[in-house]
């Protein structure tokens, strides 16, 4: 009988934000899979490190961070093949995913490759949007308001149009796009309504008005923007 593939969300980074279900699955896993970036350390593994059994088999997927899709797709193909072999041998596999598996999560690429052949279960995690809002003390939406989530790499013109037509905005994957995004928001006259959050829930966390944000930002950074009056009043 084939094993079960679990896509486990780890939350934004603080180990104590891992859910009880995720912790139970990780602690009992004989096989654990997770991505790394360009041969570096795995952020996902670092979040769950204290839960992984010393004798667990670890499947490491080295995923290149590049604009071209083909190298990353090849890495997921290779990782899926190794996971499939473990599942066919009858082992359950717990795949670690930063944040939530189905919210910009890496696990969705494995799910697409394997869910047609094996039983897959997804364990949701605290999303980066929820974590950043909590750490910034910034409620996202109330009553009938709408939240718009935008990726920072979008072209400047599209960012401007989408922000202009939105009520509450979360801009993810800020990284090297910080200057462009800040210029767009300033050009719309909304700089004072925006807050910058970097590495939410981690010791290196930064929370400040966007106007006071550093010149450069890591990948794990976000801008929250709420227009008009405070939505909870």
C-alpha positions as CSV (number, residue, x, y, z in Angstrom):
1,X,0.0,0.0,0.0
2,X,1.4,3.4,-1.0
3,X,2.2,6.0,1.6
4,X,0.5,9.4,2.1
5,X,2.1,12.7,1.0
6,X,1.5,15.5,3.5
7,X,2.1,19.1,2.5
8,X,2.7,20.8,5.8
9,X,2.6,24.6,6.2
10,X,5.2,25.9,8.7
11,X,4.0,29.5,9.0
12,X,6.2,32.6,8.6
13,X,9.3,31.5,10.4
14,X,8.9,31.4,14.2
15,X,8.8,27.7,15.2
16,X,6.1,28.3,17.8
17,X,3.7,29.3,15.0
18,X,3.8,25.8,13.6
19,X,0.3,24.2,14.2
20,X,-0.1,21.3,16.5
21,X,-1.1,19.0,13.5
22,X,2.0,20.0,11.6
23,X,4.2,19.4,14.6
24,X,2.7,15.9,15.1
25,X,3.2,14.9,11.5
26,X,6.8,16.2,11.3
27,X,7.8,14.6,14.6
28,X,6.5,11.2,13.5
29,X,7.8,11.3,9.9
30,X,10.2,8.7,8.6
31,X,10.7,10.7,5.4
32,X,10.9,14.5,5.3
33,X,11.2,16.5,2.1
34,X,11.9,20.2,1.7
35,X,13.3,22.7,-0.8
36,X,16.6,24.7,-0.6
37,X,17.6,27.6,-2.7
38,X,20.7,27.3,-4.9
39,X,22.5,24.9,-2.6
40,X,22.1,27.0,0.5
41,X,20.4,26.2,3.8
42,X,16.7,25.4,3.8
43,X,14.6,28.0,5.6
44,X,11.8,25.5,5.8
45,X,14.0,22.9,7.5
46,X,15.3,25.5,9.9
47,X,11.8,26.3,11.1
48,X,11.1,22.6,11.8
49,X,14.6,21.5,12.8
50,X,13.8,20.6,16.4
51,X,10.9,18.4,15.4
52,X,12.6,16.2,12.7
53,X,13.6,12.8,14.0
54,X,17.4,12.2,14.0
55,X,16.9,9.0,11.9
56,X,14.5,10.5,9.4
57,X,15.4,10.2,5.7
58,X,15.6,13.7,4.2
59,X,14.8,14.5,0.6
60,X,16.4,17.8,-0.3
61,X,15.2,19.6,-3.5
62,X,17.7,22.2,-4.7
63,X,15.5,24.7,-6.5
64,X,17.3,27.5,-8.4
65,X,16.0,31.0,-7.9
66,X,15.8,32.3,-11.5
67,X,13.4,34.1,-13.8
68,X,13.5,31.2,-16.2
69,X,11.0,28.5,-15.2
70,X,12.7,25.5,-16.6
71,X,15.5,25.0,-14.0
72,X,13.0,25.1,-11.1
73,X,10.6,22.8,-12.9
74,X,13.4,20.3,-13.5
75,X,14.2,20.4,-9.7
76,X,10.6,19.7,-8.8
77,X,10.5,16.9,-11.4
78,X,13.5,15.3,-9.7
79,X,12.2,15.9,-6.2
80,X,8.8,14.4,-7.1
81,X,10.5,11.3,-8.5
82,X,12.3,10.7,-5.2
83,X,9.2,11.4,-3.2
84,X,7.2,9.0,-5.4
85,X,9.7,6.2,-4.8
86,X,9.3,6.6,-1.0
87,X,5.5,6.6,-1.3
88,X,5.6,3.5,-3.5
89,X,7.7,1.8,-0.9
90,X,4.9,2.4,1.6
91,X,6.4,5.4,3.5
92,X,4.5,8.5,4.3
93,X,6.3,11.7,3.3
94,X,6.0,15.0,5.0
95,X,6.9,17.9,2.8
96,X,7.8,21.1,4.6
97,X,6.6,24.3,3.2
98,X,7.1,27.9,4.5
99,X,3.9,29.8,5.1
100,X,0.9,28.0,3.7
101,X,1.3,25.2,1.0
102,X,-1.4,26.6,-1.2
103,X,-0.6,30.4,-0.8
104,X,2.4,31.0,-3.0
105,X,3.7,27.8,-1.5
106,X,6.4,25.5,-3.0
107,X,4.3,22.4,-2.2
108,X,1.8,23.2,-4.9
109,X,4.3,22.2,-7.6
110,X,4.7,18.7,-6.0
111,X,1.0,18.4,-5.5
112,X,0.5,19.0,-9.2
113,X,2.9,16.2,-10.0
114,X,1.9,13.6,-7.5
115,X,-1.7,14.1,-6.4
116,X,-3.1,12.1,-9.3
117,X,-1.1,9.0,-8.3
118,X,-1.0,9.2,-4.5
119,X,-3.1,10.3,-1.6
120,X,-2.2,13.8,-0.6
121,X,-3.2,15.8,2.4
122,X,-2.5,19.5,2.9
123,X,-2.0,21.0,6.4
124,X,-2.5,24.8,6.3
125,X,-0.1,27.2,7.9
126,X,-0.1,30.8,9.1
127,X,0.3,32.9,6.0
128,X,2.8,35.6,5.7
129,X,0.0,38.1,5.1
130,X,-1.6,37.2,8.4
131,X,1.7,37.2,10.2
132,X,2.7,40.6,8.8
133,X,-0.6,42.2,9.7
134,X,-0.4,40.8,13.2
135,X,3.1,42.1,13.8
136,X,2.3,45.5,12.3
137,X,-0.9,45.8,14.3
138,X,-2.6,46.5,11.0
139,X,-6.1,44.9,10.5
140,X,-6.4,44.0,6.9
141,X,-10.1,44.2,6.1
142,X,-13.5,44.7,7.8
143,X,-17.1,44.4,6.9
144,X,-17.4,44.2,3.1
145,X,-14.0,45.5,2.2
146,X,-11.8,43.6,-0.2
147,X,-8.1,42.6,0.2
148,X,-5.9,42.6,-2.9
149,X,-2.7,40.6,-2.8
150,X,0.0,41.6,-5.3
151,X,3.4,40.2,-6.1
152,X,6.1,42.8,-6.1
153,X,7.7,41.8,-9.5
154,X,4.6,43.0,-11.4
155,X,5.4,45.8,-13.9
156,X,5.2,49.3,-12.5
157,X,2.2,50.3,-14.5
158,X,0.2,47.3,-13.5
159,X,1.1,47.8,-9.8
160,X,-0.1,51.4,-10.0
161,X,-3.4,50.5,-11.6
162,X,-4.1,47.7,-9.2
163,X,-3.2,49.7,-6.1
164,X,-5.2,52.6,-7.3
165,X,-8.3,50.5,-7.6
166,X,-7.9,48.6,-4.4
167,X,-9.1,49.1,-0.8
168,X,-6.6,47.2,1.2
169,X,-3.4,45.9,-0.3
170,X,-0.7,43.3,0.6
171,X,2.4,43.4,-1.6
172,X,4.5,40.3,-1.4
173,X,7.9,39.3,-2.7
174,X,9.2,42.9,-2.3
175,X,12.9,42.1,-2.3
176,X,14.8,43.9,-5.1
177,X,11.6,45.6,-6.2
178,X,11.3,47.8,-3.1
179,X,12.3,51.1,-4.7
180,X,9.9,50.6,-7.6
181,X,7.0,49.8,-5.3
182,X,7.8,52.7,-3.0
183,X,7.9,55.1,-5.9
184,X,4.5,53.8,-7.1
185,X,2.9,54.2,-3.7
186,X,4.4,57.7,-3.2
187,X,3.2,58.7,-6.7
188,X,-0.3,57.8,-5.7
189,X,-0.1,59.9,-2.6
190,X,-0.4,56.9,-0.3
191,X,3.0,56.7,1.3
192,X,1.8,57.6,4.8
193,X,-0.8,54.8,4.6
194,X,1.8,52.0,4.0
195,X,3.8,49.9,6.4
196,X,6.9,47.8,5.7
197,X,7.4,44.4,7.4
198,X,10.5,42.3,7.0
199,X,11.1,38.8,8.3
200,X,7.8,38.8,10.3
201,X,8.0,36.7,13.6
202,X,11.8,36.2,13.4
203,X,14.4,37.8,15.6
204,X,15.6,40.0,12.7
205,X,12.1,41.3,12.2
206,X,11.7,44.9,11.0
207,X,8.3,46.8,11.2
208,X,8.2,50.5,10.2
209,X,6.4,53.0,8.0
210,X,7.2,52.5,4.3
211,X,8.7,56.0,4.2
212,X,11.3,54.8,6.8
213,X,12.1,51.4,5.2
214,X,15.7,50.5,4.3
215,X,17.0,51.0,0.8
216,X,17.2,47.3,0.1
217,X,14.8,44.5,1.2
218,X,15.1,40.7,1.5
219,X,12.7,38.4,-0.4
220,X,10.8,37.8,2.9
221,X,9.4,41.3,3.1
222,X,5.9,42.8,2.6
223,X,4.2,46.1,2.3
224,X,0.7,46.6,3.7
225,X,-1.5,49.4,2.6
226,X,-4.9,50.4,3.9
227,X,-6.7,53.4,2.4
228,X,-9.1,55.7,4.1
229,X,-10.2,55.6,7.7
230,X,-9.2,52.8,10.0
231,X,-11.5,49.9,9.0
232,X,-12.3,48.7,12.6
233,X,-13.8,52.1,13.6
